[in-house]
Amino acid sequence: MLIYYNLCDKIHRNFFGGVFMKVADAAPFLHGCIRFEEKDGYAFPRRFTEKQDGILADRGFIPHSKASAGMRIEFLSHGGKMSFDLFFAPGAGSDFSCIALYDNGFCVKRMFESKTDFERHFEFELKQGEKRKITLYLGNLNATGIKNVVLPEDAEPIKKKIKYLALGDSITHGYFAINPALSYANILADNLNAEIVNQAIGGDVFCPDNIDPEINFQPDIITVAYGTNDWWLYDRNTVDKNTREYFAKLKNTFPEAKIFVLTPIYRGHEEDVRGAGTLDDVRGIIAENACGKVIDGLKLFDRTHGFYADGEPEEPGLHPNDLGFVLYAQRLLGEMRPFLGEMFDTSDKI
């Protein structure tokens, strides 16, 4: 007997003759989204409210906001058959799609395609054995539609200990993690046993309008990591005004959350003087106006080209590669741990 979950808001007959369920029933197995949109029979999980999506559309961040950054199908099981249909749509202006399947922390299957706008059926036979965590990470940059999900009969939803809201630009969004599990935001969430909603947007800046006080997600932890685009685009007065207003609204919206403000990591040509000065000048503005704990981004990342996915030959770029993200996350966890108290207790993490 297999359990069938259709992630659309309509009920469809299962060709296995199984159980009929609506999206509300399947939602416990799909982490990282706050709502769904349906198109052509597929359910597209979304990480922004409708209000936020409207603001981001007006600001030119479609299709970026549609990307499935931070999302995963996750459950506990002794093993069995898992299958589903996925539609890979453009999300962050990227030209590739990827997923990664993990069995008890080990990557057992990864798909990378240098294209979007296609659909595919997947089937996996999960080896029978002890109860363990199964995680299918969706792509950080492409949007992903889902339907016809079949999970093992004994699949159980996973309850996360805390809630984590990731805010930032392309680096937090997950550019260019070839394995979607290895963005620093996903690594952080997994190590903290946290339910993540990743609301980062490639190319974005400190924009108070992005914060929706009516969002149905109350985080225990927030990381904020903007700045490199602000330095590139604005003068000092604008950066100062935007950061002050952003942090004031963030603190007012989530007064109980532990907020960690990450200043920009090192990037190539950051010593160039722009309207706001050098990137280090912008780091100072952010630190001065920040709410919560400020973490120096220069402590989180090496400056040698081998940890970047882009940049000039033998020179640092802007975005970490998979190895760089692992390094970033490891150091970030070390910086955050003293301020998390009991939240860092992952003794019951599987």
CSV table of C-alpha atoms in Angstrom, one decimal, residues 59-331:
chain,number,residue,atom,x,y,z
A,59,ARG,CA,10.3,46.2,-8.4
A,60,GLY,CA,11.3,43.9,-11.3
A,61,PHE,CA,12.0,40.7,-9.3
A,62,ILE,CA,9.8,38.3,-11.3
A,63,PRO,CA,10.7,35.5,-11.8
A,64,HIS,CA,13.2,35.6,-9.0
A,65,SER,CA,10.5,35.5,-6.3
A,66,LYS,CA,9.1,32.3,-7.8
A,67,ALA,CA,12.2,30.3,-7.2
A,68,SER,CA,12.0,27.4,-4.7
A,69,ALA,CA,14.9,28.4,-2.5
A,70,GLY,CA,15.0,26.6,0.8
A,71,MET,CA,12.1,24.2,-0.1
A,72,ARG,CA,12.2,20.5,0.4
A,73,ILE,CA,10.0,17.4,0.7
A,74,GLU,CA,11.0,15.7,4.0
A,75,PHE,CA,9.8,12.8,6.0
A,76,LEU,CA,10.8,9.9,8.3
A,77,SER,CA,10.5,6.3,6.9
A,78,HIS,CA,12.0,2.8,7.0
A,79,GLY,CA,12.2,2.9,3.2
A,80,GLY,CA,10.1,2.0,0.2
A,81,LYS,CA,9.0,3.6,-3.0
A,82,MET,CA,9.0,7.4,-3.6
A,83,SER,CA,7.8,9.0,-6.9
A,84,PHE,CA,6.6,12.3,-8.1
A,85,ASP,CA,6.3,14.5,-11.2
A,86,LEU,CA,8.2,17.8,-11.3
A,87,PHE,CA,7.9,20.8,-13.6
A,88,PHE,CA,11.1,22.9,-13.7
A,89,ALA,CA,10.3,26.5,-14.5
A,90,PRO,CA,12.5,29.6,-14.6
A,91,GLY,CA,12.9,31.1,-11.2
A,92,ALA,CA,15.8,33.4,-10.6
A,93,GLY,CA,16.7,34.2,-14.2
A,94,SER,CA,18.9,31.0,-14.2
A,95,ASP,CA,19.3,28.6,-17.0
A,96,PHE,CA,19.6,25.4,-15.0
A,97,SER,CA,17.5,23.3,-12.7
A,98,CYS,CA,18.5,20.8,-10.0
A,99,ILE,CA,17.3,18.6,-7.1
A,100,ALA,CA,19.1,16.5,-4.6
A,101,LEU,CA,17.8,13.5,-2.6
A,102,TYR,CA,19.4,12.7,0.8
A,103,ASP,CA,18.9,9.6,2.8
A,104,ASN,CA,19.8,10.1,6.4
A,105,GLY,CA,22.2,12.9,5.6
A,106,PHE,CA,23.9,11.2,2.6
A,107,CYS,CA,23.3,12.4,-0.9
A,108,VAL,CA,22.1,9.4,-3.0
A,109,LYS,CA,20.8,11.2,-6.1
A,110,ARG,CA,21.4,14.6,-7.7
A,111,MET,CA,20.0,15.9,-10.9
A,112,PHE,CA,21.5,18.9,-12.7
A,113,GLU,CA,20.1,20.2,-16.0
A,114,SER,CA,21.4,23.2,-17.9
A,115,LYS,CA,17.9,24.2,-18.8
A,116,THR,CA,14.4,25.0,-17.5
A,117,ASP,CA,10.9,24.7,-18.8
A,118,PHE,CA,10.5,20.9,-18.8
A,119,GLU,CA,8.8,18.2,-16.8
A,120,ARG,CA,10.0,14.9,-15.6
A,121,HIS,CA,8.8,11.9,-13.7
A,122,PHE,CA,11.1,10.5,-10.9
A,123,GLU,CA,11.0,7.2,-9.1
A,124,PHE,CA,13.3,6.1,-6.2
A,125,GLU,CA,13.4,2.9,-4.3
A,126,LEU,CA,14.5,3.8,-0.8
A,127,LYS,CA,16.4,0.9,0.8
A,128,GLN,CA,14.5,-0.8,3.6
A,129,GLY,CA,16.1,-0.5,7.1
A,130,GLU,CA,16.0,1.7,10.2
A,131,LYS,CA,13.7,4.7,10.4
A,132,ARG,CA,15.6,7.7,9.0
A,133,LYS,CA,15.1,11.2,7.5
A,134,ILE,CA,14.5,11.4,3.7
A,135,THR,CA,14.9,14.8,2.2
A,136,LEU,CA,14.4,16.0,-1.4
A,137,TYR,CA,15.9,19.5,-1.8
A,138,LEU,CA,14.3,21.6,-4.5
A,139,GLY,CA,16.3,23.9,-6.7
A,140,ASN,CA,17.3,27.3,-5.2
A,141,LEU,CA,17.1,29.2,-8.5
A,142,ASN,CA,14.4,27.5,-10.6
A,143,ALA,CA,10.7,27.4,-9.7
A,144,THR,CA,9.4,23.9,-9.1
A,145,GLY,CA,5.9,22.5,-9.8
A,146,ILE,CA,4.9,19.3,-8.0
A,147,LYS,CA,2.2,16.7,-8.6
A,148,ASN,CA,1.5,13.0,-8.2
A,149,VAL,CA,3.7,12.5,-5.1
A,150,VAL,CA,3.9,9.0,-3.7
A,151,LEU,CA,5.6,8.4,-0.4
A,152,PRO,CA,6.3,5.2,1.5
A,153,GLU,CA,3.3,3.8,3.5
A,154,ASP,CA,5.0,4.6,6.8
A,155,ALA,CA,6.1,8.2,5.9
A,156,GLU,CA,5.8,10.5,8.9
A,157,PRO,CA,6.1,14.3,8.8
A,158,ILE,CA,9.1,15.8,10.6
A,159,LYS,CA,8.5,18.4,13.3
A,160,LYS,CA,11.1,21.1,13.4
A,161,LYS,CA,12.3,22.6,16.7
A,162,ILE,CA,12.5,26.2,15.6
A,163,LYS,CA,11.6,28.6,12.7
A,164,TYR,CA,14.2,30.4,10.6
A,165,LEU,CA,13.6,33.3,8.2
A,166,ALA,CA,16.5,33.9,5.8
A,167,LEU,CA,16.6,37.4,4.3
A,168,GLY,CA,19.2,38.7,1.9
A,169,ASP,CA,20.4,38.9,-1.7
A,170,SER,CA,21.8,36.4,-4.2
A,171,ILE,CA,24.2,34.7,-1.8
A,172,THR,CA,21.4,33.9,0.7
A,173,HIS,CA,19.2,33.0,-2.2
A,174,GLY,CA,21.7,30.3,-3.1
A,175,TYR,CA,23.5,31.4,-6.2
A,176,PHE,CA,25.4,29.3,-7.5
A,177,ALA,CA,25.0,26.2,-5.3
A,178,ILE,CA,25.0,23.3,-7.8
A,179,ASN,CA,23.8,21.0,-5.0
A,180,PRO,CA,20.8,22.9,-3.6
A,181,ALA,CA,21.3,21.3,-0.1
A,182,LEU,CA,24.6,23.2,0.1
A,183,SER,CA,23.4,26.8,0.2
A,184,TYR,CA,24.5,28.3,3.5
A,185,ALA,CA,20.9,29.0,4.4
A,186,ASN,CA,20.0,25.3,3.9
A,187,ILE,CA,23.0,24.1,5.8
A,188,LEU,CA,22.2,26.5,8.7
A,189,ALA,CA,18.6,25.3,8.8
A,190,ASP,CA,19.6,21.6,8.8
A,191,ASN,CA,22.1,22.0,11.5
A,192,LEU,CA,19.6,23.9,13.7
A,193,ASN,CA,16.8,21.5,12.9
A,194,ALA,CA,14.9,24.5,11.8
A,195,GLU,CA,11.9,25.1,9.5
A,196,ILE,CA,13.3,27.6,6.9
A,197,VAL,CA,11.5,30.1,4.8
A,198,ASN,CA,14.1,31.7,2.5
A,199,GLN,CA,13.0,35.1,1.3
A,200,ALA,CA,16.2,36.1,-0.2
A,201,ILE,CA,16.2,37.6,-3.7
A,202,GLY,CA,19.2,37.8,-6.1
A,203,GLY,CA,20.1,41.4,-6.8
A,204,ASP,CA,18.0,42.8,-3.9
A,205,VAL,CA,18.8,45.6,-1.4
A,206,PHE,CA,17.5,46.8,2.0
A,207,CYS,CA,13.9,47.5,1.1
A,208,PRO,CA,11.4,48.0,4.0
A,209,ASP,CA,8.4,47.3,1.7
A,210,ASN,CA,9.6,43.7,1.3
A,211,ILE,CA,8.6,43.0,4.9
A,212,ASP,CA,5.0,41.9,5.3
A,213,PRO,CA,3.8,42.2,9.0
A,214,GLU,CA,0.9,39.9,8.1
A,215,ILE,CA,3.0,36.9,7.0
A,216,ASN,CA,1.8,33.6,8.5
A,217,PHE,CA,5.3,32.7,9.7
A,218,GLN,CA,6.7,33.8,13.0
A,219,PRO,CA,10.5,33.0,13.1
A,220,ASP,CA,12.6,32.3,16.2
A,221,ILE,CA,15.7,33.2,14.2
A,222,ILE,CA,16.3,35.7,11.4
A,223,THR,CA,19.5,36.3,9.4
A,224,VAL,CA,19.8,39.5,7.3
A,225,ALA,CA,22.5,39.6,4.6
A,226,TYR,CA,22.2,42.5,2.2
A,227,GLY,CA,24.7,45.2,1.3
A,228,THR,CA,26.7,44.4,-1.7
A,229,ASN,CA,24.0,45.6,-4.1
A,230,ASP,CA,23.3,48.6,-2.0
A,231,TRP,CA,27.0,49.6,-2.3
A,232,TRP,CA,26.8,49.1,-6.1
A,233,LEU,CA,23.6,51.1,-6.6
A,234,TYR,CA,23.2,53.9,-4.0
A,235,ASP,CA,24.9,56.9,-2.3
A,236,ARG,CA,25.7,57.0,1.4
A,237,ASN,CA,22.5,58.9,2.4
A,238,THR,CA,20.3,56.4,0.7
A,239,VAL,CA,22.0,53.4,2.2
A,240,ASP,CA,21.8,55.0,5.6
A,241,LYS,CA,18.1,55.8,5.2
A,242,ASN,CA,17.1,52.4,3.8
A,243,THR,CA,19.0,50.4,6.5
A,244,ARG,CA,17.6,52.4,9.4
A,245,GLU,CA,14.0,52.0,8.1
A,246,TYR,CA,14.5,48.4,7.2
A,247,PHE,CA,15.8,47.4,10.6
A,248,ALA,CA,13.2,49.4,12.5
A,249,LYS,CA,10.4,47.7,10.6
A,250,LEU,CA,12.0,44.2,10.9
A,251,LYS,CA,12.3,44.6,14.7
A,252,ASN,CA,8.8,45.9,15.0
A,253,THR,CA,7.4,43.0,12.9
A,254,PHE,CA,9.3,40.2,14.7
A,255,PRO,CA,10.0,41.6,18.2
A,256,GLU,CA,10.6,38.1,19.7
A,257,ALA,CA,13.0,36.8,17.1
A,258,LYS,CA,16.7,36.6,17.5
A,259,ILE,CA,18.1,38.7,14.6
A,260,PHE,CA,21.6,38.2,13.2
A,261,VAL,CA,22.8,40.8,10.8
A,262,LEU,CA,25.6,39.5,8.4
A,263,THR,CA,27.6,42.3,6.8
A,264,PRO,CA,28.8,41.5,3.2
A,265,ILE,CA,31.5,38.9,2.7
A,266,TYR,CA,34.6,39.8,0.8
A,267,ARG,CA,34.1,40.3,-3.0
A,268,GLY,CA,36.3,41.2,-5.9
A,269,HIS,CA,36.9,44.9,-6.4
A,270,GLU,CA,35.3,45.9,-3.1
A,271,GLU,CA,37.9,48.6,-2.6
A,272,ASP,CA,36.4,50.6,-5.5
A,273,VAL,CA,34.8,53.8,-4.4
A,274,ARG,CA,31.2,54.2,-5.4
A,275,GLY,CA,28.4,56.6,-4.2
A,276,ALA,CA,28.4,55.1,-0.7
A,277,GLY,CA,32.2,54.8,-0.6
A,278,THR,CA,33.9,51.4,-0.5
A,279,LEU,CA,32.1,48.2,0.5
A,280,ASP,CA,33.7,48.5,3.9
A,281,ASP,CA,32.1,51.9,4.3
A,282,VAL,CA,28.7,50.2,3.7
A,283,ARG,CA,29.6,47.5,6.2
A,284,GLY,CA,30.0,50.3,8.8
A,285,ILE,CA,26.6,51.8,7.9
A,286,ILE,CA,24.9,48.5,8.3
A,287,ALA,CA,26.5,47.8,11.6
A,288,GLU,CA,25.6,51.2,12.9
A,289,ASN,CA,21.9,50.9,12.1
A,290,ALA,CA,21.4,47.2,12.7
A,291,CYS,CA,19.1,45.6,15.2
A,292,GLY,CA,20.2,42.4,16.8
A,293,LYS,CA,23.6,40.7,16.7
A,294,VAL,CA,26.0,42.0,14.0
A,295,ILE,CA,28.3,39.4,12.5
A,296,ASP,CA,31.3,40.6,10.5
A,297,GLY,CA,31.0,38.9,7.0
A,298,LEU,CA,34.8,39.2,6.6
A,299,LYS,CA,35.2,36.5,9.3
A,300,LEU,CA,33.0,34.1,7.4
A,301,PHE,CA,34.7,33.7,4.1
A,302,ASP,CA,38.2,33.3,2.5
A,303,ARG,CA,39.5,35.7,-0.1
A,304,THR,CA,41.0,33.2,-2.5
A,305,HIS,CA,39.4,32.4,-5.8
A,306,GLY,CA,38.9,28.7,-5.1
A,307,PHE,CA,35.9,29.3,-3.0
A,308,TYR,CA,34.0,31.4,-5.5
A,309,ALA,CA,31.7,30.3,-8.4
A,310,ASP,CA,32.5,33.4,-10.4
A,311,GLY,CA,35.2,36.1,-10.7
A,312,GLU,CA,38.2,36.6,-12.8
A,313,PRO,CA,40.9,33.9,-13.3
A,314,GLU,CA,42.9,33.6,-10.0
A,315,GLU,CA,40.8,36.4,-8.5
A,316,PRO,CA,37.9,36.4,-6.0
A,317,GLY,CA,34.4,36.9,-7.4
A,318,LEU,CA,31.1,37.5,-5.6
A,319,HIS,CA,29.2,34.3,-5.2
A,320,PRO,CA,30.5,31.2,-3.2
A,321,ASN,CA,30.7,27.8,-4.9
A,322,ASP,CA,29.5,24.7,-3.0
A,323,LEU,CA,32.8,24.5,-1.1
A,324,GLY,CA,32.6,28.1,-0.3
A,325,PHE,CA,29.0,27.8,1.0
A,326,VAL,CA,30.1,24.9,3.3
A,327,LEU,CA,32.9,27.1,4.7
A,328,TYR,CA,30.5,30.1,5.1
A,329,ALA,CA,27.9,28.0,7.0
A,330,GLN,CA,30.5,26.4,9.2
A,331,ARG,CA,31.9,29.7,10.4
